[in-house]
XYZ file of C-alpha atoms in Angstrom:
501
model
C -4.251 30.078 -48.326
C -2.055 29.519 -45.331
C -1.387 26.460 -43.246
C -0.648 26.250 -39.547
C 2.066 23.867 -38.486
C 1.320 21.856 -35.358
C 4.114 21.813 -32.784
C 5.945 18.542 -32.380
C 4.807 16.479 -29.419
C 7.348 16.660 -26.631
C 9.102 13.370 -25.934
C 8.102 11.627 -22.703
C 10.170 12.359 -19.658
C 10.760 10.865 -16.253
C 8.689 7.823 -15.399
C 6.863 7.994 -18.700
C 10.150 7.818 -20.581
C 11.367 4.931 -18.437
C 8.114 3.043 -19.007
C 8.320 3.691 -22.740
C 11.868 2.354 -22.903
C 10.985 -0.694 -20.796
C 7.913 -1.431 -22.875
C 9.927 -1.105 -26.051
C 12.600 -3.487 -24.763
C 10.047 -6.031 -23.578
C 8.031 -6.016 -26.776
C 10.922 -6.183 -29.233
C 10.878 -9.430 -31.227
C 13.331 -12.217 -30.412
C 13.709 -15.712 -31.805
C 10.951 -18.119 -30.747
C 13.287 -21.128 -30.875
C 14.127 -21.035 -27.164
C 10.437 -21.136 -26.206
C 9.664 -24.027 -28.533
C 12.639 -25.985 -27.195
C 11.637 -25.278 -23.594
C 8.096 -26.476 -24.338
C 9.402 -29.755 -25.719
C 11.835 -30.362 -22.848
C 9.273 -29.434 -20.198
C 6.656 -31.733 -21.706
C 9.044 -34.684 -21.875
C 10.204 -34.096 -18.298
C 6.668 -34.014 -16.947
C 5.734 -37.101 -18.969
C 8.604 -38.958 -17.298
C 7.497 -37.590 -13.923
C 3.970 -38.967 -14.394
C 5.420 -42.316 -15.460
C 7.457 -42.434 -12.238
C 4.280 -42.094 -10.168
C 2.744 -45.020 -12.023
C 5.866 -47.213 -11.923
C 6.754 -46.672 -8.269
C 3.254 -47.073 -6.843
C 3.119 -43.512 -5.541
C -0.459 -42.993 -6.710
C -1.802 -45.485 -4.188
C 0.666 -44.486 -1.477
C -0.038 -40.754 -1.629
C -3.610 -40.420 -2.874
C -5.509 -43.697 -2.441
C -4.232 -45.246 0.778
C -4.723 -42.222 3.130
C -8.131 -42.036 4.770
C -7.583 -38.403 5.725
C -6.044 -35.617 3.648
C -4.549 -32.375 4.915
C -6.029 -29.371 3.148
C -4.662 -26.006 2.097
C -6.395 -23.020 3.625
C -9.339 -22.183 1.380
C -9.244 -25.532 -0.435
C -10.963 -27.816 2.069
C -13.486 -28.691 -0.628
C -10.900 -30.469 -2.776
C -11.192 -34.263 -2.546
C -9.316 -37.066 -4.333
C -10.985 -39.061 -7.090
C -11.859 -42.724 -6.575
C -8.848 -45.064 -6.971
C -9.573 -45.812 -10.630
C -10.029 -42.109 -11.287
C -6.701 -41.199 -9.683
C -4.861 -43.760 -11.809
C -6.661 -42.570 -14.938
C -5.737 -38.978 -14.120
C -2.025 -39.754 -14.031
C -2.208 -41.559 -17.356
C -4.104 -38.593 -18.800
C -1.541 -36.127 -17.439
C 1.242 -38.188 -18.986
C -0.516 -38.034 -22.359
C -1.118 -34.293 -21.981
C 2.548 -33.730 -21.122
C 3.547 -35.614 -24.260
C 1.121 -33.493 -26.273
C 2.786 -30.380 -24.831
C 6.188 -31.684 -25.899
C 4.930 -32.295 -29.435
C 2.958 -29.077 -29.562
C -0.179 -31.044 -30.410
C -3.482 -29.319 -29.576
C -1.361 -27.172 -27.308
C -4.060 -24.650 -26.416
C -6.118 -27.503 -24.980
C -3.387 -29.800 -23.638
C -1.352 -27.212 -21.729
C -4.193 -25.663 -19.651
C -5.632 -29.105 -18.909
C -2.243 -30.326 -17.733
C -1.757 -27.312 -15.455
C -5.227 -27.709 -13.929
C -4.829 -31.459 -13.453
C -1.314 -31.294 -12.053
C -2.202 -28.438 -9.694
C -5.256 -30.392 -8.550
C -2.953 -33.234 -7.502
C -0.952 -30.850 -5.340
C -3.906 -29.348 -3.484
C -5.352 -32.733 -2.529
C -2.949 -33.137 0.394
C -0.483 -30.636 1.887
C 1.915 -33.426 2.864
C 2.693 -34.059 -0.823
C 4.001 -30.504 -1.303
C 7.397 -30.276 -2.961
C 9.068 -27.159 -4.325
C 9.618 -28.670 -7.763
C 5.957 -29.655 -8.094
C 5.051 -26.044 -7.360
C 7.645 -24.857 -9.883
C 6.305 -27.259 -12.507
C 2.823 -25.789 -12.085
C 4.176 -22.254 -12.495
C 6.247 -23.099 -15.563
C 3.297 -24.973 -17.030
C 1.081 -21.938 -16.451
C 3.535 -19.628 -18.202
C 3.780 -22.038 -21.117
C 0.006 -22.424 -21.346
C -0.527 -18.692 -21.917
C 2.496 -18.310 -24.204
C 2.724 -18.874 -27.987
C 5.068 -21.835 -27.438
C 3.205 -23.908 -30.028
C 3.751 -21.480 -32.896
C 7.016 -23.105 -33.979
C 8.537 -26.597 -34.063
C 5.248 -28.264 -33.235
C 2.505 -30.378 -34.727
C 0.169 -27.394 -34.438
C 2.568 -25.204 -36.408
C 3.021 -27.883 -39.025
C -0.680 -27.874 -39.881
C -1.424 -24.234 -39.193
C -0.880 -21.020 -41.049
C -0.122 -19.149 -37.812
C 3.572 -19.895 -37.517
C 6.003 -17.529 -35.903
C 9.714 -16.946 -35.952
C 9.645 -14.455 -33.100
C 8.013 -13.645 -29.802
C 8.171 -10.530 -27.626
C 11.239 -10.412 -25.382
C 8.898 -10.179 -22.386
C 8.372 -13.940 -22.536
C 12.074 -14.642 -22.139
C 12.304 -12.051 -19.359
C 9.383 -13.674 -17.536
C 10.842 -17.177 -17.696
C 14.262 -15.918 -16.625
C 12.641 -14.053 -13.764
C 10.834 -17.189 -12.587
C 13.973 -19.316 -12.611
C 15.927 -16.488 -11.004
C 13.387 -16.231 -8.186
C 13.824 -19.911 -7.361
C 17.609 -19.708 -7.108
C 17.726 -16.330 -5.386
C 15.244 -17.123 -2.644
C 16.727 -20.583 -2.186
C 20.028 -18.815 -1.496
C 18.564 -16.156 0.792
C 16.803 -18.900 2.764
C 20.265 -20.207 3.675
C 21.433 -16.856 5.073
C 21.106 -17.807 8.737
C 23.369 -19.057 11.486
C 22.252 -22.680 11.348
C 23.352 -23.011 7.720
C 26.375 -20.706 7.499
C 27.899 -20.964 10.993
C 26.853 -24.411 12.203
C 26.499 -26.184 8.825
C 23.149 -27.624 9.838
C 21.301 -29.573 8.626
C 24.074 -30.660 6.228
C 26.109 -32.081 9.133
C 23.254 -34.445 9.882
C 22.625 -35.433 6.281
C 26.254 -35.872 5.248
C 26.968 -37.783 8.438
C 24.476 -40.406 7.288
C 26.141 -40.753 3.859
C 29.685 -41.680 4.899
C 29.234 -45.121 3.346
C 28.681 -43.587 -0.088
C 31.290 -44.635 -2.690
C 34.023 -42.077 -3.502
C 32.459 -39.094 -1.708
C 31.530 -40.872 1.525
C 35.012 -40.823 3.141
C 35.242 -37.072 2.508
C 32.126 -36.483 4.586
C 33.919 -37.721 7.700
C 36.140 -34.629 7.710
C 34.957 -31.763 9.955
C 35.327 -29.237 7.129
C 33.049 -31.114 4.708
C 29.687 -29.824 5.978
C 30.770 -26.153 6.361
C 32.379 -26.193 2.932
C 29.299 -27.611 1.255
C 26.989 -25.288 3.197
C 28.847 -22.223 1.964
C 29.131 -23.669 -1.531
C 25.372 -24.153 -1.674
C 24.708 -20.648 -0.385
C 27.122 -19.008 -2.836
C 25.870 -21.094 -5.748
C 22.202 -20.240 -5.207
C 22.807 -16.526 -4.653
C 25.195 -16.011 -7.570
C 24.345 -18.489 -10.322
C 21.636 -16.341 -11.926
C 23.987 -13.382 -12.276
C 26.703 -15.615 -13.705
C 24.274 -17.068 -16.235
C 23.386 -13.548 -17.353
C 27.012 -12.773 -18.269
C 27.667 -13.994 -21.811
C 31.327 -14.898 -21.332
C 30.685 -16.732 -18.081
C 27.467 -18.453 -19.160
C 28.965 -21.738 -20.457
C 31.002 -22.192 -17.274
C 28.023 -21.248 -15.121
C 25.846 -23.816 -16.887
C 28.446 -26.510 -16.292
C 28.316 -25.502 -12.624
C 24.516 -25.883 -12.733
C 24.835 -29.407 -14.106
C 27.504 -30.433 -11.582
C 25.680 -28.893 -8.613
C 22.386 -30.603 -9.366
C 24.082 -33.877 -10.237
C 25.764 -33.912 -6.817
C 22.571 -32.998 -4.949
C 20.673 -35.676 -6.869
C 23.285 -38.266 -5.893
C 23.222 -37.235 -2.228
C 19.557 -36.569 -1.555
C 16.212 -38.056 -2.658
C 14.888 -34.920 -4.353
C 13.187 -36.500 -7.346
C 12.956 -34.543 -10.583
C 14.012 -31.201 -9.092
C 17.603 -31.328 -10.450
C 16.367 -32.221 -13.937
C 13.815 -29.398 -13.943
C 16.402 -26.845 -12.807
C 19.071 -27.949 -15.309
C 16.570 -27.642 -18.153
C 15.129 -24.375 -16.844
C 18.569 -22.751 -16.752
C 18.650 -23.014 -20.564
C 16.445 -19.913 -20.723
C 19.546 -17.831 -19.910
C 21.164 -18.726 -23.225
C 20.549 -16.587 -26.346
C 17.077 -17.134 -27.828
C 18.454 -18.740 -30.985
C 20.481 -21.452 -29.219
C 18.271 -24.337 -30.459
C 18.724 -23.259 -34.092
C 22.478 -23.143 -33.658
C 22.447 -26.548 -32.003
C 20.369 -28.024 -34.824
C 22.630 -26.428 -37.429
C 25.731 -27.900 -35.842
C 24.083 -31.314 -35.643
C 23.104 -31.091 -39.316
C 26.658 -30.097 -40.222
C 28.088 -33.043 -38.294
C 25.668 -35.396 -40.013
C 26.601 -33.991 -43.411
C 23.295 -32.228 -44.083
C 24.802 -28.763 -44.173
C 27.946 -26.750 -43.776
C 28.926 -23.971 -41.489
C 29.175 -21.554 -44.342
C 26.192 -22.704 -46.355
C 22.698 -21.394 -46.490
C 21.363 -24.305 -44.447
C 23.339 -23.487 -41.330
C 22.115 -21.525 -38.382
C 25.307 -21.714 -36.519
C 25.805 -18.268 -37.256
C 25.250 -15.139 -35.512
C 22.072 -13.788 -34.105
C 20.876 -10.270 -34.508
C 20.150 -8.021 -31.555
C 16.602 -9.313 -31.534
C 17.706 -12.912 -31.258
C 17.040 -13.942 -34.887
C 19.526 -15.920 -36.867
C 21.232 -13.818 -39.512
C 19.800 -13.849 -43.008
C 20.850 -16.880 -44.966
C 21.966 -18.722 -41.842
C 18.688 -20.058 -40.524
C 18.229 -23.835 -40.906
C 15.345 -25.163 -42.912
C 13.274 -26.921 -40.270
C 10.155 -28.887 -41.037
C 6.963 -27.053 -40.264
C 8.722 -23.719 -39.901
C 9.669 -22.757 -43.459
C 6.748 -20.443 -43.980
C 6.943 -18.869 -40.566
C 6.665 -15.149 -40.184
C 7.211 -12.668 -37.370
C 4.347 -12.298 -34.956
C 1.922 -9.484 -35.683
C 2.515 -6.613 -33.266
C -0.252 -6.356 -30.653
C -2.319 -3.229 -30.177
C -1.170 -0.687 -27.636
C -3.915 -1.638 -25.174
C -3.241 -5.334 -25.530
C 0.466 -4.745 -25.054
C -0.150 -2.672 -21.930
C -2.492 -5.353 -20.536
C 0.057 -8.091 -21.161
C 2.833 -6.133 -19.491
C 0.576 -5.322 -16.525
C -0.357 -8.983 -16.052
C 3.298 -9.970 -16.280
C 4.230 -7.353 -13.687
C 1.453 -8.578 -11.378
C 2.678 -12.160 -11.712
C 6.215 -11.063 -10.823
C 4.942 -9.107 -7.823
C 3.130 -12.190 -6.491
C 6.247 -14.319 -6.958
C 8.231 -11.810 -4.913
C 5.595 -11.371 -2.215
C 4.994 -15.052 -1.463
C 8.586 -15.858 -0.395
C 8.750 -12.641 1.640
C 5.495 -13.107 3.542
C 7.348 -14.844 6.375
C 8.520 -11.401 7.488
C 4.975 -10.605 8.607
C 5.079 -13.426 11.178
C 8.422 -12.801 12.846
C 10.294 -15.497 14.704
C 11.990 -18.475 13.103
C 10.098 -19.559 9.980
C 11.838 -22.933 10.064
C 10.222 -23.497 13.460
C 6.707 -22.088 13.152
C 6.467 -22.832 9.375
C 4.265 -19.803 8.663
C 5.437 -18.599 5.278
C 7.466 -21.743 4.622
C 5.617 -23.148 1.632
C 5.798 -21.497 -1.802
C 8.950 -19.644 -0.731
C 11.719 -21.821 -2.258
C 13.201 -22.792 1.113
C 14.793 -25.870 -0.364
C 16.255 -28.299 2.180
C 17.052 -25.729 4.879
C 15.851 -27.620 7.930
C 15.770 -31.097 9.436
C 12.789 -31.578 11.715
C 12.032 -34.687 13.705
C 9.280 -35.046 16.213
C 6.442 -36.962 17.727
C 2.896 -35.900 18.483
C 0.387 -37.368 20.907
C -3.155 -36.024 21.066
C -5.003 -35.771 24.375
C -8.751 -35.976 23.864
C -10.944 -35.060 26.844
C -14.694 -35.347 27.129
C -15.840 -32.017 28.584
C -18.844 -33.573 30.334
C -17.446 -36.753 31.863
C -13.784 -35.791 32.108
C -12.696 -39.019 30.443
C -9.393 -38.694 28.602
C -7.940 -40.624 25.661
C -4.370 -40.534 24.350
C -4.547 -40.783 20.580
C -1.709 -41.635 18.229
C -1.690 -39.976 14.767
C -1.148 -43.433 13.272
C -4.818 -44.153 13.846
C -5.603 -41.623 11.108
C -2.473 -41.134 8.990
C -0.048 -43.029 6.831
C 3.587 -43.124 7.883
C 4.514 -40.488 5.314
C 1.707 -38.173 6.441
C 2.669 -38.601 10.101
C 6.287 -37.738 9.367
C 5.307 -34.551 7.548
C 2.708 -33.513 10.123
C 4.989 -33.873 13.174
C 6.862 -30.636 12.476
C 4.148 -28.510 10.880
C 1.804 -26.759 13.326
C -1.022 -26.085 10.879
C -1.219 -29.785 10.053
C -1.325 -30.682 13.748
C -4.191 -28.217 14.058
C -6.059 -29.829 11.160
C -5.723 -33.323 12.560
C -6.922 -32.084 15.974
C -10.137 -30.853 14.427
C -10.557 -34.092 12.497
C -10.089 -36.102 15.705
C -12.779 -34.040 17.429
C -15.186 -34.638 14.549
C -14.394 -38.355 14.603
C -14.982 -38.667 18.364
C -18.232 -36.750 18.205
C -19.376 -38.838 15.230
C -18.805 -41.954 17.355
C -20.852 -40.514 20.217
C -17.917 -39.649 22.505
C -18.338 -35.897 22.384
C -18.254 -33.099 23.156
C -14.460 -33.217 23.415
C -11.413 -30.978 23.627
C -8.237 -31.901 21.753
C -4.774 -30.885 22.872
C -1.415 -31.883 21.437
C 1.880 -32.808 23.039
C 4.216 -32.071 20.110
C 7.931 -32.587 20.786
C 10.181 -31.486 17.926
C 13.915 -31.275 17.250
C 15.088 -28.638 14.748
C 18.440 -29.222 13.016
C 19.681 -31.596 15.697
C 18.750 -29.481 18.722
C 17.284 -30.935 21.882
C 13.582 -31.619 21.567
C 11.251 -28.774 22.494
C 7.508 -28.306 22.581
C 6.135 -26.915 19.354
C 2.488 -26.493 20.408
C 1.069 -24.999 23.588
C -0.315 -28.107 25.387
C -2.886 -25.993 27.213
C -4.713 -24.898 24.062
C -7.790 -26.754 22.843
C -6.759 -27.002 19.198
C -10.176 -28.258 18.135
C -11.610 -24.831 18.940
C -8.896 -22.849 17.107
C -9.860 -21.484 13.722
C -7.337 -21.937 10.946
C -6.252 -18.926 8.924
C -3.338 -16.968 7.482
C -2.750 -14.796 10.554
C -0.050 -15.413 13.181
C -0.796 -18.562 15.177
C -0.810 -17.971 18.931
C -0.882 -21.687 19.742
C 2.702 -22.154 18.444
C 5.371 -21.845 21.131
C 8.581 -19.855 20.499
C 11.428 -21.810 18.944
C 14.608 -22.809 20.793
C 17.299 -20.147 21.082
C 20.385 -22.312 21.559
C 22.531 -23.135 18.524
C 22.411 -26.604 17.000
C 25.097 -29.122 18.003
C 28.181 -29.825 15.895
C 27.604 -33.517 15.439
C 30.514 -35.593 14.229
C 29.905 -38.066 11.392
C 29.915 -41.729 12.322
């Protein structure tokens, strides 16, 4: 009896080999501690954020008081809840954020928080802030991750505890934070910011009365220096955080940078979110080491004993054997079961698609041409953080097409002060209000009417210029994602070099 030996399967080559290596690197197990710590910090931060809305009266100011809300394209159907419902929603979101921090009913709390918080953002375009958008994205990533499998209430009372997660999760979170910094830096790569130090000249010139730093802002070199510092920080900090030897110094730079920006500008929770998010660049086991050091300082363990995690981490991010701290609810944890090949491929494909979307959204402005800071097409969801100062005023001319009667309408008849300020420099919002004015006039029996806008806007201290073609009946223009022909070209002259007062 003879046997036939089958030839060995040839190893993959080319793209197949590269994909195999990438998949292997992304699916290798690393310590779950970083993800559990990020979940807790994110939940606490968002709980504080919801409390700020309640304490400062922003719920009524932003969602209850306005009689008209600007809509995102495709989301015109979204309406705010009644006043009591809006207040109840913020209290509920605060409770859900706390549940996320504790890892309590995480699979229910996290998706509900993401849906509720995102709903708040799509109610009115004028409430858009980059850090709200980032919070929704980070919440989404957390909601689909196994962040509750360790150091959580769920893990405490569940048999499905984990000590590891695939490295793809850490890569995805690092990618998301890296996208924010990188595109925020690239958005500053233009003449206004780098050559003319605008709009920082305007902003710093209004802060010369600030203690300690204020007198420095009177010097002509202050705005250029800070403009270049901001550009270099945003474009380089991710790469510095990725270098192990430079990481502690880079993180100190992160803290100092965001502390200064928080002191200078009213940017809410954005600095806190970014300082906490930058922790994902540290080794996965950093929370265990931190806990071990704290236990040692409190006399509950020693650096050389079996209860310390200070030690070294393996290549996969686990603490070395005998060095992992005994943490409540995590003693019986085990490595995550490896997913099937199909499930792994699906997860990697979804992650790649998410990354592609996050790259495409900030780059979509290239399809419109011109100055994105002027026409605003491609401005939102692109991490263009504080790159322009726009001031303007808009008057609407409403004309009855049958009688020829004309009315001059102020936006204040329909908007709050905050909404009017945001609308004045954003063409798509001017277009929306034009259509609302037409509907209002026709509802009151004054139609049919045409609505035109006289929008005068100053960009980064330049002389005022018309933003909207005054000859276009905006009420007849359909909104969409294509280039807007009713927007006039932006000014070509450079901004002025204003001296601080």
